[in-house]
Every structure is written in structure tokens, then in C-alpha cells.
Amino acid sequence: MIAHLRGRLFSKQPGQAIVEAGGVGYDVTITIPTFTSLPAEGAEVALFIHTQVREDLLALFGFLDLNEKRLFERLITVSGVGPKLAVTILSGLSTEMLVGAIRGQDHATLTRIPGVGKKLAERLVVELKDKLEDMASAPAAVVSAGPAGEDVLSALVNLGYQRLAAQKAIETAVAKDKELGDHFDELFRAALKVIR
């Protein structure tokens, strides 16, 4: 089994990286967080690998972060979650936020991930909430920022701000005025002031 792969990053695109090692190009399925953290094409890269072997398929799933790989391996133990859906889930939320949502039984956050409906969100919580104690939980910044917090976070990330910086800006804005968490426009403007 391939557990780790180091080589030259031959090419990358959302969802896929080709890593050349020993003259062989390995096609690796990756999450969006891993894609955004990859170095430029041609640079050396090291990925933690989960190898999936079936009769008709040998697939590699790669992660820059070991915790992301560990969470991926736990997600695929949930009935109805295959490797492709696990990659989609990990691309929809950061590892910390996903662990926090599962452990906090936050179905609303989980159902915002494409491909995750109410039943799957419930299954993820039931089957994984007690299996994630060893993984760091999410900072409760956005969870405690009121109903508008997640939407503002999403908007800031879509504008190109780093997720962690956006979370801190939202947390800071809500710490100054708790009522901001109920109003998207006001929280958005306040968070923008902080982040700039």
C-alpha cells in the first residue's frame, strides 16, 4: 500500500494532482484545502496517501495534512460515504470545523456541504461523534457568532480572504457587538472593517 508520496508536482487542478516520483506520474485525488495549499507546479511536494484497492480500480487520495487524512479514513467508515463523497465533505468544511460540527451535533452546518442531506448529516454525527476525541475541535468562533456567522464566513472566503482570518474578523466583530450575529449585512460590514 502507498501511504506517503514525495515527488515533483507535475500538475494540479481542483480535485486532482499528478505527482511524479521515480519517473512515474501518480494521479492523486485531492481535497480543495489540499489543492489551495499545494506549491507551484514543478516544486517538490509530499502527500499523505490513502490507497483504495478494488477489483477494477487502484485509486490514490492525497492530503497535505495528516489530520485531514485521518478524518477522511473515518468518514469512509460511515455507511453511505465512499471516498469521493468523503473528498467532497472535506472540501466543504475545514478539518477543524467539520470535527466541531460532528462533535457538536451541528446538523445545520453539515447539511450546507454539497451532497450532504439531513439523513447523512445525522448518520455522520451518530457514527463519528465518539470517534473524534483525539482530533482537535473547531474554534467555536463562527458557531457562536449567531445565525449570520456562517453566511458571512462563506462570503468572505468567496471574496478571497483566508478562512482563519475571516473567522477571527467575525469573532472580533461579534465580541464588540453581540447583536451583529443576527444581521448578515451589518456583520459582513463589521467583519470587513476588521479584516482590512
GROMACS .gro file of C-alpha atoms in nm:
model
  196
    1MET     CA    1   0.000   0.000   0.000
    2ILE     CA    2   0.114   0.353  -0.075
    3ALA     CA    3   0.096   0.559   0.246
    4HIS     CA    4   0.317   0.856   0.158
    5LEU     CA    5   0.427   1.006  -0.172
    6ARG     CA    6   0.707   1.255  -0.230
    7GLY     CA    7   0.799   1.388  -0.570
    8ARG     CA    8   0.765   1.672  -0.820
    9LEU     CA    9   0.423   1.828  -0.860
   10PHE     CA   10   0.371   1.766  -1.232
   11SER     CA   11   0.026   1.929  -1.249
   12LYS     CA   12  -0.258   2.035  -1.023
   13GLN     CA   13  -0.622   2.133  -1.053
   14PRO     CA   14  -0.911   2.135  -0.806
   15GLY     CA   15  -0.966   1.772  -0.711
   16GLN     CA   16  -0.655   1.630  -0.877
   17ALA     CA   17  -0.278   1.640  -0.857
   18ILE     CA   18  -0.023   1.444  -1.057
   19VAL     CA   19   0.293   1.376  -0.859
   20GLU     CA   20   0.598   1.243  -1.044
   21ALA     CA   21   0.814   1.013  -0.831
   22GLY     CA   22   1.083   0.785  -0.969
   23GLY     CA   23   0.979   0.856  -1.327
   24VAL     CA   24   0.615   0.757  -1.262
   25GLY     CA   25   0.327   1.007  -1.256
   26TYR     CA   26   0.080   0.924  -0.981
   27ASP     CA   27  -0.275   1.053  -1.032
   28VAL     CA   28  -0.395   1.159  -0.685
   29THR     CA   29  -0.745   1.276  -0.591
   30ILE     CA   30  -0.719   1.572  -0.353
   31THR     CA   31  -0.949   1.794  -0.147
   32ILE     CA   32  -0.991   2.168  -0.209
   33PRO     CA   33  -0.796   2.261   0.110
   34THR     CA   34  -0.504   2.046  -0.010
   35PHE     CA   35  -0.527   2.197  -0.361
   36THR     CA   36  -0.514   2.555  -0.229
   37SER     CA   37  -0.210   2.472  -0.014
   38LEU     CA   38  -0.007   2.296  -0.285
   39PRO     CA   39   0.313   2.461  -0.406
   40ALA     CA   40   0.357   2.573  -0.768
   41GLU     CA   41   0.378   2.311  -1.041
   42GLY     CA   42   0.733   2.180  -1.071
   43ALA     CA   43   0.804   2.214  -0.698
   44GLU     CA   44   0.862   1.918  -0.467
   45VAL     CA   45   0.559   1.802  -0.274
   46ALA     CA   46   0.491   1.534  -0.010
   47LEU     CA   47   0.142   1.395   0.038
   48PHE     CA   48  -0.008   1.153   0.291
   49ILE     CA   49  -0.185   0.890   0.082
   50HIS     CA   50  -0.488   0.669   0.134
   51THR     CA   51  -0.485   0.386  -0.122
   52GLN     CA   52  -0.818   0.238  -0.226
   53VAL     CA   53  -0.800  -0.103  -0.393
   54ARG     CA   54  -1.094  -0.265  -0.568
   55GLU     CA   55  -1.110  -0.537  -0.832
   56ASP     CA   56  -1.130  -0.282  -1.112
   57LEU     CA   57  -0.957   0.016  -0.955
   58LEU     CA   58  -0.650   0.140  -0.772
   59ALA     CA   59  -0.714   0.495  -0.651
   60LEU     CA   60  -0.492   0.730  -0.452
   61PHE     CA   61  -0.631   1.004  -0.225
   62GLY     CA   62  -0.375   1.261  -0.110
   63PHE     CA   63  -0.361   1.507   0.178
   64LEU     CA   64  -0.103   1.764   0.284
   65ASP     CA   65  -0.235   1.749   0.641
   66LEU     CA   66  -0.220   1.420   0.836
   67ASN     CA   67  -0.533   1.511   1.036
   68GLU     CA   68  -0.724   1.556   0.711
   69LYS     CA   69  -0.618   1.206   0.602
   70ARG     CA   70  -0.721   1.060   0.939
   71LEU     CA   71  -1.061   1.231   0.918
   72PHE     CA   72  -1.103   1.104   0.558
   73GLU     CA   73  -1.038   0.747   0.677
   74ARG     CA   74  -1.302   0.784   0.948
   75LEU     CA   75  -1.555   0.937   0.709
   76ILE     CA   76  -1.535   0.638   0.473
   77THR     CA   77  -1.629   0.406   0.761
   78VAL     CA   78  -1.972   0.572   0.772
   79SER     CA   79  -2.233   0.376   0.577
   80GLY     CA   80  -2.314   0.553   0.252
   81VAL     CA   81  -1.991   0.755   0.243
   82GLY     CA   82  -1.745   0.649  -0.023
   83PRO     CA   83  -1.406   0.808  -0.093
   84LYS     CA   84  -1.545   1.057  -0.349
   85LEU     CA   85  -1.814   1.183  -0.111
   86ALA     CA   86  -1.556   1.200   0.171
   87VAL     CA   87  -1.340   1.426  -0.051
   88THR     CA   88  -1.646   1.645  -0.120
   89ILE     CA   89  -1.722   1.668   0.254
   90LEU     CA   90  -1.361   1.761   0.337
   91SER     CA   91  -1.369   2.021   0.057
   92GLY     CA   92  -1.685   2.176   0.203
   93LEU     CA   93  -1.550   2.248   0.554
   94SER     CA   94  -1.208   2.276   0.712
   95THR     CA   95  -1.099   1.976   0.918
   96GLU     CA   96  -1.142   2.171   1.244
   97MET     CA   97  -1.490   2.296   1.155
   98LEU     CA   98  -1.601   1.952   1.037
   99VAL     CA   99  -1.481   1.786   1.359
  100GLY     CA  100  -1.651   2.063   1.559
  101ALA     CA  101  -1.978   2.025   1.366
  102ILE     CA  102  -1.984   1.646   1.411
  103ARG     CA  103  -1.890   1.654   1.778
  104GLY     CA  104  -2.128   1.943   1.842
  105GLN     CA  105  -2.410   1.762   1.657
  106ASP     CA  106  -2.448   2.068   1.432
  107HIS     CA  107  -2.667   1.922   1.155
  108ALA     CA  108  -2.731   2.266   1.000
  109THR     CA  109  -2.362   2.321   0.926
  110LEU     CA  110  -2.319   1.969   0.788
  111THR     CA  111  -2.615   1.998   0.550
  112ARG     CA  112  -2.459   2.307   0.390
  113ILE     CA  113  -2.196   2.078   0.236
  114PRO     CA  114  -2.290   1.976  -0.120
  115GLY     CA  115  -2.405   1.613  -0.124
  116VAL     CA  116  -2.487   1.600   0.248
  117GLY     CA  117  -2.857   1.580   0.323
  118LYS     CA  118  -3.035   1.564   0.657
  119LYS     CA  119  -3.013   1.183   0.687
  120LEU     CA  120  -2.642   1.170   0.604
  121ALA     CA  121  -2.570   1.456   0.847
  122GLU     CA  122  -2.745   1.258   1.121
  123ARG     CA  123  -2.553   0.942   1.029
  124LEU     CA  124  -2.220   1.129   1.037
  125VAL     CA  125  -2.298   1.259   1.387
  126VAL     CA  126  -2.424   0.924   1.523
  127GLU     CA  127  -2.138   0.715   1.379
  128LEU     CA  128  -1.847   0.957   1.433
  129LYS     CA  129  -1.913   1.187   1.728
  130ASP     CA  130  -1.744   0.949   1.976
  131LYS     CA  131  -1.459   0.858   1.739
  132LEU     CA  132  -1.313   1.207   1.705
  133GLU     CA  133  -1.196   1.277   2.062
  134ASP     CA  134  -0.832   1.263   1.953
  135MET     CA  135  -0.884   1.529   1.686
  136ALA     CA  136  -0.879   1.900   1.760
  137SER     CA  137  -1.223   2.052   1.767
  138ALA     CA  138  -1.315   2.367   1.581
  139PRO     CA  139  -1.279   2.706   1.738
  140ALA     CA  140  -1.639   2.796   1.818
  141ALA     CA  141  -1.593   3.140   1.662
  142VAL     CA  142  -1.849   3.120   1.386
  143VAL     CA  143  -2.080   2.884   1.573
  144SER     CA  144  -2.116   3.144   1.848
  145ALA     CA  145  -2.143   3.432   1.600
  146GLY     CA  146  -2.518   3.388   1.561
  147PRO     CA  147  -2.722   3.281   1.258
  148ALA     CA  148  -2.541   3.515   1.016
  149GLY     CA  149  -2.190   3.396   1.110
  150GLU     CA  150  -2.161   3.105   0.865
  151ASP     CA  151  -2.302   3.308   0.574
  152VAL     CA  152  -2.062   3.595   0.640
  153LEU     CA  153  -1.771   3.348   0.666
  154SER     CA  154  -1.870   3.195   0.333
  155ALA     CA  155  -1.897   3.539   0.171
  156LEU     CA  156  -1.554   3.649   0.298
  157VAL     CA  157  -1.389   3.325   0.183
  158ASN     CA  158  -1.552   3.367  -0.161
  159LEU     CA  159  -1.402   3.717  -0.177
  160GLY     CA  160  -1.058   3.560  -0.135
  161TYR     CA  161  -0.991   3.610   0.236
  162GLN     CA  162  -0.827   3.323   0.428
  163ARG     CA  163  -1.083   3.120   0.627
  164LEU     CA  164  -0.896   3.161   0.957
  165ALA     CA  165  -0.857   3.539   0.913
  166ALA     CA  166  -1.226   3.565   0.824
  167GLN     CA  167  -1.324   3.362   1.133
  168LYS     CA  168  -1.114   3.588   1.357
  169ALA     CA  169  -1.266   3.902   1.200
  170ILE     CA  170  -1.619   3.772   1.260
  171GLU     CA  171  -1.533   3.674   1.617
  172THR     CA  172  -1.383   4.018   1.683
  173ALA     CA  173  -1.686   4.198   1.535
  174VAL     CA  174  -1.932   3.991   1.740
  175ALA     CA  175  -1.725   4.039   2.057
  176LYS     CA  176  -1.771   4.416   2.015
  177ASP     CA  177  -2.146   4.391   1.944
  178LYS     CA  178  -2.333   4.065   2.009
  179GLU     CA  179  -2.640   4.175   1.807
  180LEU     CA  180  -2.437   4.176   1.483
  181GLY     CA  181  -2.466   3.796   1.471
  182ASP     CA  182  -2.834   3.826   1.379
  183HIS     CA  183  -2.786   4.052   1.076
  184PHE     CA  184  -2.587   3.946   0.770
  185ASP     CA  185  -2.528   4.295   0.624
  186GLU     CA  186  -2.414   4.454   0.948
  187LEU     CA  187  -2.191   4.162   1.048
  188PHE     CA  188  -2.043   4.148   0.697
  189ARG     CA  189  -1.954   4.518   0.702
  190ALA     CA  190  -1.812   4.497   1.055
  191ALA     CA  191  -1.602   4.189   0.972
  192LEU     CA  192  -1.471   4.360   0.657
  193LYS     CA  193  -1.356   4.659   0.864
  194VAL     CA  194  -1.169   4.426   1.100
  195ILE     CA  195  -1.010   4.214   0.825
  196ARG     CA  196  -0.884   4.516   0.632
   0.00000   0.00000   0.00000
